[in-house]
mmCIF file of C-alpha atoms in Angstrom:
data_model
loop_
_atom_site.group_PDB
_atom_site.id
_atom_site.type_symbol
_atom_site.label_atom_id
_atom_site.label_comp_id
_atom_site.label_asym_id
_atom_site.label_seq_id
_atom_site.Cartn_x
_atom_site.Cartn_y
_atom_site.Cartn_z
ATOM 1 C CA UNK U 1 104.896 10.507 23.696
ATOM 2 C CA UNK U 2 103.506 14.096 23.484
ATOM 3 C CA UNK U 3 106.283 16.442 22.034
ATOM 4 C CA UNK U 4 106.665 19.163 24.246
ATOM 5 C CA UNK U 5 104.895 17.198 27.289
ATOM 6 C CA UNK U 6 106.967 16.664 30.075
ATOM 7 C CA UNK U 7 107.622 12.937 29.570
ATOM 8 C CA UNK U 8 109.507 13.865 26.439
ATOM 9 C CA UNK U 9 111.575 16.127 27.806
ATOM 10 C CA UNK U 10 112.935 13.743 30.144
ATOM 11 C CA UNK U 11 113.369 11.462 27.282
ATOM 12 C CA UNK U 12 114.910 14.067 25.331
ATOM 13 C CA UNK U 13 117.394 13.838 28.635
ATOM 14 C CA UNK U 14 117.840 10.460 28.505
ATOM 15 C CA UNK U 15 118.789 10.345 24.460
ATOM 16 C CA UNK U 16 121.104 13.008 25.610
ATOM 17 C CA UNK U 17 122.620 10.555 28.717
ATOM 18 C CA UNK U 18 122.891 8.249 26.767
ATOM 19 C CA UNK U 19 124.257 9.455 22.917
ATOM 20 C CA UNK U 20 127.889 8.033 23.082
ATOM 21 C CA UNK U 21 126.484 4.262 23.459
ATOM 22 C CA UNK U 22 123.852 5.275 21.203
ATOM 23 C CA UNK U 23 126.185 6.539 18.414
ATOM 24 C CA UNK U 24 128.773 3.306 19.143
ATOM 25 C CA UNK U 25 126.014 0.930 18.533
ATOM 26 C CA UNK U 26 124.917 2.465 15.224
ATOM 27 C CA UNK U 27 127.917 2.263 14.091
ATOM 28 C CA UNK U 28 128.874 -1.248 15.028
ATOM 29 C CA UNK U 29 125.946 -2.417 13.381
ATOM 30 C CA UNK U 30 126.440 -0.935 10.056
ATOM 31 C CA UNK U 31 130.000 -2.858 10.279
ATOM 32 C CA UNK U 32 127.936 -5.718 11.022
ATOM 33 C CA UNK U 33 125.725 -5.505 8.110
ATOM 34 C CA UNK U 34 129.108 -5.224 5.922
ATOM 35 C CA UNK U 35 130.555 -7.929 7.146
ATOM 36 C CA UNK U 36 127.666 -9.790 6.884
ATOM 37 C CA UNK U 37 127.561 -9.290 3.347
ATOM 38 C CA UNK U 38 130.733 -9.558 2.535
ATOM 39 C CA UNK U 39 130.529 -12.834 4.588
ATOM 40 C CA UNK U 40 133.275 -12.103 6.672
ATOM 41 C CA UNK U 41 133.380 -14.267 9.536
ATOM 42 C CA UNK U 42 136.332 -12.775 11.504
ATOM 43 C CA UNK U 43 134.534 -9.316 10.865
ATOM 44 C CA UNK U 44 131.279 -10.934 12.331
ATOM 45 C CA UNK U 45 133.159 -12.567 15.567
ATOM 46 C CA UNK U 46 134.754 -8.859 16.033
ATOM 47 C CA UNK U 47 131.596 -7.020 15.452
ATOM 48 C CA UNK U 48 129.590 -9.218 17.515
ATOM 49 C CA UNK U 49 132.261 -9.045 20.577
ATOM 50 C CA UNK U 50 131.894 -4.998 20.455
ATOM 51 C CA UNK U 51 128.905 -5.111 20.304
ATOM 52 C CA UNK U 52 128.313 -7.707 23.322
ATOM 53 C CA UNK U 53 130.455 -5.038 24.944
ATOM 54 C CA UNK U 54 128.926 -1.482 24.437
ATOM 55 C CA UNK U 55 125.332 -3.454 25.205
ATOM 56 C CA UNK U 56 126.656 -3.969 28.989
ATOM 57 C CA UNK U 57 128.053 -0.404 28.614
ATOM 58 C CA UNK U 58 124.152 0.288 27.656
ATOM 59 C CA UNK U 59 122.744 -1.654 30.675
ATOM 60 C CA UNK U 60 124.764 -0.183 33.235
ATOM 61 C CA UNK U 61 124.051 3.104 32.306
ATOM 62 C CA UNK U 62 120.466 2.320 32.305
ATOM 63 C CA UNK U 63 120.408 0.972 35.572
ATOM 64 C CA UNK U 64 122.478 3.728 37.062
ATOM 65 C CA UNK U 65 119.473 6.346 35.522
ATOM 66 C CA UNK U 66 116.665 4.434 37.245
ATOM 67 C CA UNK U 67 118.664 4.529 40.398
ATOM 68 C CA UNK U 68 118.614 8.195 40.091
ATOM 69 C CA UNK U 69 114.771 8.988 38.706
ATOM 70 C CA UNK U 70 112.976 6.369 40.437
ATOM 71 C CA UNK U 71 109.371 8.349 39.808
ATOM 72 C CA UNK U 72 110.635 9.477 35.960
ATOM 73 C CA UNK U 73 107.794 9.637 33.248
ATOM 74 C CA UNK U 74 109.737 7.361 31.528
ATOM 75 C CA UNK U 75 111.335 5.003 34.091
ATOM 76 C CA UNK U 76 109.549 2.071 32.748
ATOM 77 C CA UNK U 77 110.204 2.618 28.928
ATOM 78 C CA UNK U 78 114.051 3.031 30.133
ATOM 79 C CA UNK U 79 113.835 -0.221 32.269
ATOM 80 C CA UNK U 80 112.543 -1.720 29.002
ATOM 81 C CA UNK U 81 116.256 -0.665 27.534
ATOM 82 C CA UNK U 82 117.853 -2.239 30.755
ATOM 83 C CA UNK U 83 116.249 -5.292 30.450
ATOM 84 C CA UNK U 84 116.625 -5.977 26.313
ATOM 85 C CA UNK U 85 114.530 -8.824 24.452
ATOM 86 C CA UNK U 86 116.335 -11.661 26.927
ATOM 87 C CA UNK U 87 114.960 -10.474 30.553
ATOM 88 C CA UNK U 88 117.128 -11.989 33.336
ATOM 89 C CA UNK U 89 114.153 -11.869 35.685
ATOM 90 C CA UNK U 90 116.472 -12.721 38.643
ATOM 91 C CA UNK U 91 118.543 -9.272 37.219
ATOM 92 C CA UNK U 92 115.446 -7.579 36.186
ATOM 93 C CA UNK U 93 113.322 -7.860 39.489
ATOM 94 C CA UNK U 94 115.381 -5.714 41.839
ATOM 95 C CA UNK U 95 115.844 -3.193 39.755
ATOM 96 C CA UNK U 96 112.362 -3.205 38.683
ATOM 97 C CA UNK U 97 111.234 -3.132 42.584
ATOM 98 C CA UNK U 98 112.951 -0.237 42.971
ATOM 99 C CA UNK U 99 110.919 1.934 40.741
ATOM 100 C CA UNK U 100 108.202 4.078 41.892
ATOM 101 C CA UNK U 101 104.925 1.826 43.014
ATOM 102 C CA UNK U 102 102.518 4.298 41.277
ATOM 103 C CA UNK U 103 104.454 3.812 37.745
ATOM 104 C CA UNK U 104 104.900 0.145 38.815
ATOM 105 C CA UNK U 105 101.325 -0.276 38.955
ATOM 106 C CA UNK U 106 100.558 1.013 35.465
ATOM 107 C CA UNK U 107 99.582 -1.110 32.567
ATOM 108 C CA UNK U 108 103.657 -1.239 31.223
ATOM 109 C CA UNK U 109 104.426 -1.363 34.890
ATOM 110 C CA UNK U 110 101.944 -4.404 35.579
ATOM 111 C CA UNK U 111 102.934 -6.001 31.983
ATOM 112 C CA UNK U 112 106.913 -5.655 33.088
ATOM 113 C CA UNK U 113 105.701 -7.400 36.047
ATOM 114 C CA UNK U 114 104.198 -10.293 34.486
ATOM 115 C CA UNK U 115 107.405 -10.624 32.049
ATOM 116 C CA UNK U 116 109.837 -10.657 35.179
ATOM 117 C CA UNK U 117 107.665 -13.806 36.542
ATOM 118 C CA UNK U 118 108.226 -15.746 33.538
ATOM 119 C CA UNK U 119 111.731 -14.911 33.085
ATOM 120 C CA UNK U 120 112.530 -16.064 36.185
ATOM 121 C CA UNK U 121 110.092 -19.638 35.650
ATOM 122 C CA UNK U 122 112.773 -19.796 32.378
ATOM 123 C CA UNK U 123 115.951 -18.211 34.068
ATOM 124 C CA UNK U 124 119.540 -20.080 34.324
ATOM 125 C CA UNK U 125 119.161 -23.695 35.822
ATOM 126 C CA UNK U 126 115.745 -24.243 35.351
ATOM 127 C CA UNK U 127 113.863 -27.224 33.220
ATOM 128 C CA UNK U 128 112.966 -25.044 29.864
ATOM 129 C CA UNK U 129 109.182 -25.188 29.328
ATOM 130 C CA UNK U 130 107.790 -27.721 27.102
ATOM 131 C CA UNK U 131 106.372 -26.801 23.427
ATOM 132 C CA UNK U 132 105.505 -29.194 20.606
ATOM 133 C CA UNK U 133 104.893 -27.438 17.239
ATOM 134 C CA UNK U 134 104.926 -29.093 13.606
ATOM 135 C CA UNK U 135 108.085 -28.821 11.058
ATOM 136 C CA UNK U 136 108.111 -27.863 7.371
ATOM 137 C CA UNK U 137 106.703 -31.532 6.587
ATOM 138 C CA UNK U 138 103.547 -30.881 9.428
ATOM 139 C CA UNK U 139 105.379 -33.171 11.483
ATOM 140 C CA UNK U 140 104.847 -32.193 15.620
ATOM 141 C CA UNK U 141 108.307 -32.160 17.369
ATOM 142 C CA UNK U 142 108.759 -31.449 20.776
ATOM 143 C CA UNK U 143 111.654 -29.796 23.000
ATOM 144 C CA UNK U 144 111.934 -32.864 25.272
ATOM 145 C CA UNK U 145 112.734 -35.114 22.073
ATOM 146 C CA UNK U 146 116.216 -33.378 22.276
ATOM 147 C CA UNK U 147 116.865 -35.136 25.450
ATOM 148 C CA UNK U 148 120.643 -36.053 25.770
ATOM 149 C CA UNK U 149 122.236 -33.096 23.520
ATOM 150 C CA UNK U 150 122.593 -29.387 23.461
ATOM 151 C CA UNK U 151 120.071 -27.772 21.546
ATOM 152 C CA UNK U 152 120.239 -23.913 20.436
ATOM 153 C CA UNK U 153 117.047 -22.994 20.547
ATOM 154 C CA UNK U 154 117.102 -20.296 18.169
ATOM 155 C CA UNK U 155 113.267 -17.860 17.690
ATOM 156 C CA UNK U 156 114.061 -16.084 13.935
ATOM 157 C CA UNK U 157 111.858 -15.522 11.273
ATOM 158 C CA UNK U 158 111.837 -14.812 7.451
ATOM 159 C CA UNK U 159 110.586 -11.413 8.302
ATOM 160 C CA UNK U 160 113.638 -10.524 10.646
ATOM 161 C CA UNK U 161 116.696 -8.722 9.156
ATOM 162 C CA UNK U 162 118.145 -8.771 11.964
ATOM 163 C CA UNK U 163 117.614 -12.849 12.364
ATOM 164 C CA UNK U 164 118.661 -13.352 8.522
ATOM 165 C CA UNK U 165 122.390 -11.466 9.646
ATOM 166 C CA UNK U 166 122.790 -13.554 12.483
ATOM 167 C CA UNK U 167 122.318 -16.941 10.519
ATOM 168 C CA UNK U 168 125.437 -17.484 9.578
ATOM 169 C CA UNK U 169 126.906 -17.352 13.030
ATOM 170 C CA UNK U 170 124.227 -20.059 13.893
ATOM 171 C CA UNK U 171 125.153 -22.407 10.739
ATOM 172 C CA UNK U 172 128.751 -21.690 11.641
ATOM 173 C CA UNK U 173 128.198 -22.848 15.292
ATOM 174 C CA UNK U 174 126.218 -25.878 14.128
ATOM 175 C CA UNK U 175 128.843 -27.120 11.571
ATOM 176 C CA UNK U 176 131.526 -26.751 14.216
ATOM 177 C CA UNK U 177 129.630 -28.665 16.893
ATOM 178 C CA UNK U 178 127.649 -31.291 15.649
ATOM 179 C CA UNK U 179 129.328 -34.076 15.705
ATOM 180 C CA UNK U 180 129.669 -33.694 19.417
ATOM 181 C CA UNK U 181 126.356 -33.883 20.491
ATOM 182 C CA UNK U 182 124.700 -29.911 19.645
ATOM 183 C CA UNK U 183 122.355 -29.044 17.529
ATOM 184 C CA UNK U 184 119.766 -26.919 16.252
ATOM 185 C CA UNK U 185 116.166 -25.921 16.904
ATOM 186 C CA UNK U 186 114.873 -23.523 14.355
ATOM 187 C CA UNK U 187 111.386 -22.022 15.651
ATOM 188 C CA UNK U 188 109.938 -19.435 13.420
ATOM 189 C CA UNK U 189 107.419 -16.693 13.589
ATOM 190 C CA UNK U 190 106.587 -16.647 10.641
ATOM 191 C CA UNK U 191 103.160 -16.388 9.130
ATOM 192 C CA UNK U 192 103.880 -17.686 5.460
ATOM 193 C CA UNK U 193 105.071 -21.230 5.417
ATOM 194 C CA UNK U 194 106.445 -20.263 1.927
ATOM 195 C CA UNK U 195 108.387 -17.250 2.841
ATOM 196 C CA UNK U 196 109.469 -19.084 6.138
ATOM 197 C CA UNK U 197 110.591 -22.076 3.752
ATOM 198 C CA UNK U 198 112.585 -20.400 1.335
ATOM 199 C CA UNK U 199 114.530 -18.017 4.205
ATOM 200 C CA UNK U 200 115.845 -22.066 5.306
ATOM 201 C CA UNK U 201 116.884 -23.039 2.164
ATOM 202 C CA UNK U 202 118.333 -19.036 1.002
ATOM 203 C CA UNK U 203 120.288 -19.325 4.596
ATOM 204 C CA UNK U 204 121.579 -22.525 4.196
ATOM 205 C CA UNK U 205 120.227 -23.451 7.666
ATOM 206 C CA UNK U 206 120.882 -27.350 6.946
ATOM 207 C CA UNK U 207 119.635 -28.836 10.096
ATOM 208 C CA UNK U 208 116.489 -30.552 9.821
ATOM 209 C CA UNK U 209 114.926 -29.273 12.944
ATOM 210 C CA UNK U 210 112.366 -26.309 12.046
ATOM 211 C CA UNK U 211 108.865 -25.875 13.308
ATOM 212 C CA UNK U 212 106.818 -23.311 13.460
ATOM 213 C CA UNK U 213 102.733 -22.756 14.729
ATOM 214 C CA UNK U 214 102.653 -20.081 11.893
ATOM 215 C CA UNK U 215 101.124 -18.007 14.036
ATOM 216 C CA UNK U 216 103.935 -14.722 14.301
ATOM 217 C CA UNK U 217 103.232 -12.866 17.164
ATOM 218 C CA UNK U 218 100.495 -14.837 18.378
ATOM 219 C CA UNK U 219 102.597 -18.366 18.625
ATOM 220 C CA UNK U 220 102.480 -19.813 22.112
ATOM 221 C CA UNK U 221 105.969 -19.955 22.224
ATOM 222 C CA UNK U 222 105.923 -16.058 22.635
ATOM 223 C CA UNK U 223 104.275 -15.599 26.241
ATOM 224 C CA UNK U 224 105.767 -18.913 27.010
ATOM 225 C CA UNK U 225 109.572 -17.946 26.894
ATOM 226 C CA UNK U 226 108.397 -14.583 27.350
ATOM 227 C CA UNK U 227 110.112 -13.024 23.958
ATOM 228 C CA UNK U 228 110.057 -9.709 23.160
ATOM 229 C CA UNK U 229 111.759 -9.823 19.925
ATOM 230 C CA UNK U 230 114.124 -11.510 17.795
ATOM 231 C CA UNK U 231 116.563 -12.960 17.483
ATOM 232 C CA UNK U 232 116.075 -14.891 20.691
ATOM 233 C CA UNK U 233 118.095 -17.771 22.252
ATOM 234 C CA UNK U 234 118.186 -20.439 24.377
ATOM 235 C CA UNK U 235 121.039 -23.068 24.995
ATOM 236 C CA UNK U 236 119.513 -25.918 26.769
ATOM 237 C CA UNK U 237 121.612 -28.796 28.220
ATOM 238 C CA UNK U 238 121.402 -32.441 27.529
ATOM 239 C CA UNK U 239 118.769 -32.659 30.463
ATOM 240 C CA UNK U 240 116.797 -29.976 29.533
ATOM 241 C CA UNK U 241 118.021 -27.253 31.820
ATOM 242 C CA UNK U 242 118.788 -23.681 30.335
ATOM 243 C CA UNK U 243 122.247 -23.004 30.492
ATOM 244 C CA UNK U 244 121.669 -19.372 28.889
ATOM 245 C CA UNK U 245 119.663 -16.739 26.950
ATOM 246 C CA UNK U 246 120.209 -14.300 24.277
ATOM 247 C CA UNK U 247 124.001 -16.010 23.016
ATOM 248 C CA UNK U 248 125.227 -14.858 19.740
ATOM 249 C CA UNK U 249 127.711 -14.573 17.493
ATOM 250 C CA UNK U 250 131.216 -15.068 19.220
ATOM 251 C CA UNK U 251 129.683 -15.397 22.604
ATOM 252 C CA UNK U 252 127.510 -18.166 21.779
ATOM 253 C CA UNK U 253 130.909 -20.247 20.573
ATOM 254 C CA UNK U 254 132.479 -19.122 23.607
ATOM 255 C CA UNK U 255 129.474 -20.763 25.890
ATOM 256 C CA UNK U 256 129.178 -23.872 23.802
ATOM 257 C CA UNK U 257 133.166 -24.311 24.470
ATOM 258 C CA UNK U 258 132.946 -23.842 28.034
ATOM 259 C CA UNK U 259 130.208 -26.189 28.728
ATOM 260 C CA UNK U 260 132.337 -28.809 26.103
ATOM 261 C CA UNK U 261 135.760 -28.353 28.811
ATOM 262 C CA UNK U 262 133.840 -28.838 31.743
ATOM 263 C CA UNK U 263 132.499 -32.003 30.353
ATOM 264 C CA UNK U 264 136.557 -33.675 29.907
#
């Protein structure tokens, strides 16, 4: 973006719009780096919740600007924002409609457009797609293997701060639920298979379930669940069906719970 050009003066508008979210989210995630370190679970559940909290704050705001600017420079970089690294494409595709055709039709637009289709092919209630990809031993293990439990599917890598501060929510989770029929699938974009196999044992991610095509960006698992960055999640039933996307932290607990009560 051209400083000076009119596209960044409309973003300059938008940082404005949008500062006090902006601000509240930098914030929270320092505290979630601290607590992280400090390895503070209550912190983390607290952090996480906020955080959950000001992101909606985020996405309504977002939605409401597109409303308004439906033929903005930037509509489709701020409908990027709206939709986050988990599209709901069932979410995403009004809103996405409603923007201009002529920035629709633009390579982001047309890209977007392409991202919305799989999103919904992998939205709540459907069968999640099929992968197979080899563990640390060059084992191939499959998604459909995990028939008859809940599986996290959980897309990290070594490389990933952001992944490596979420871990211990996701060993937490596992510990609490695995005797009742939940567990893990670690699938890495990593590039290294040392770097990826040292991040498991540094993170104490003790469930034996990790596979990766070592591929990074390139894995097939990217245009297949449609990520767009990580951490990304997946909770997938004991038939396969996806019961959600993009659960962390507290929120993650929370789901697993609910799906645990309905099942008494």
């Amino acid at each position: 973006m051209i400083k000076g050009s009119a596209a960044h003066d409309e973003y300059l508008k938008w940082q404005d719009y949008m500062k006090e979210e902006s601000e509240l989210s930098a914030q929270l995630n320092k505290q979630y780096i601290a607590y992280a370190k400090a390895k503070d679970a209550e912190g983390l559940k607290k952090t996480s919740a906020e955080l959950a909290q000001v992101t909606e704050r985020k996405k309504a705001k977002n939605k409401q600007y597109l409303s308004e600017h439906r033929s903005s420079l930037i509509s489709m970089f701020v409908f990027k924002q709206f939709t986050g690294y988990d599209i709901d494409g069932d979410v995403a595709e009004p809103v996405f409609m409603a923007i201009d055709e002529r920035i629709r039709n633009k390579p982001l637009g047309i890209e977007m457009a392409e991202k919305i289709s799989i999103a919904k092919r992998t939205g709540l209630g459907k069968i999640a797609p099929e992968f197979t990809q080899n563990d640390t031993l060059g084992l191939p293990v499959s998604l459909s293997s995990f028939r008859g439990k809940y599986v996290l599917i959980d897309f990290w890598a070594s490389w990933c701060m952001p992944c490596r501060q979420e871990n211990p929510n996701v060993v937490r989770t596992f510990n609490k639920y695995k005797d009742r029929g939940f567990t893990v699938l670690s699938v890495s974009l990593d590039t290294d298979f040392t770097k990826w196999e040292s991040a498991i044992v540094q993170d104490g991610l003790i469930w034996d379930n990790h596979v990766s095509d070592l591929k990074g960006w390139e894995s097939q698992v990217v245009p297949l669940f449609a990520i767009q960055g990580i951490p990304f999640t997946m909770l997938i039933d004991p038939n396969g069906g996806i019961l959600g996307t993009g659960l962390r932290g507290a929120e993650l607990e929370q789901a697993i719970e609910e799906y645990y009560t309905r099942k008494k």
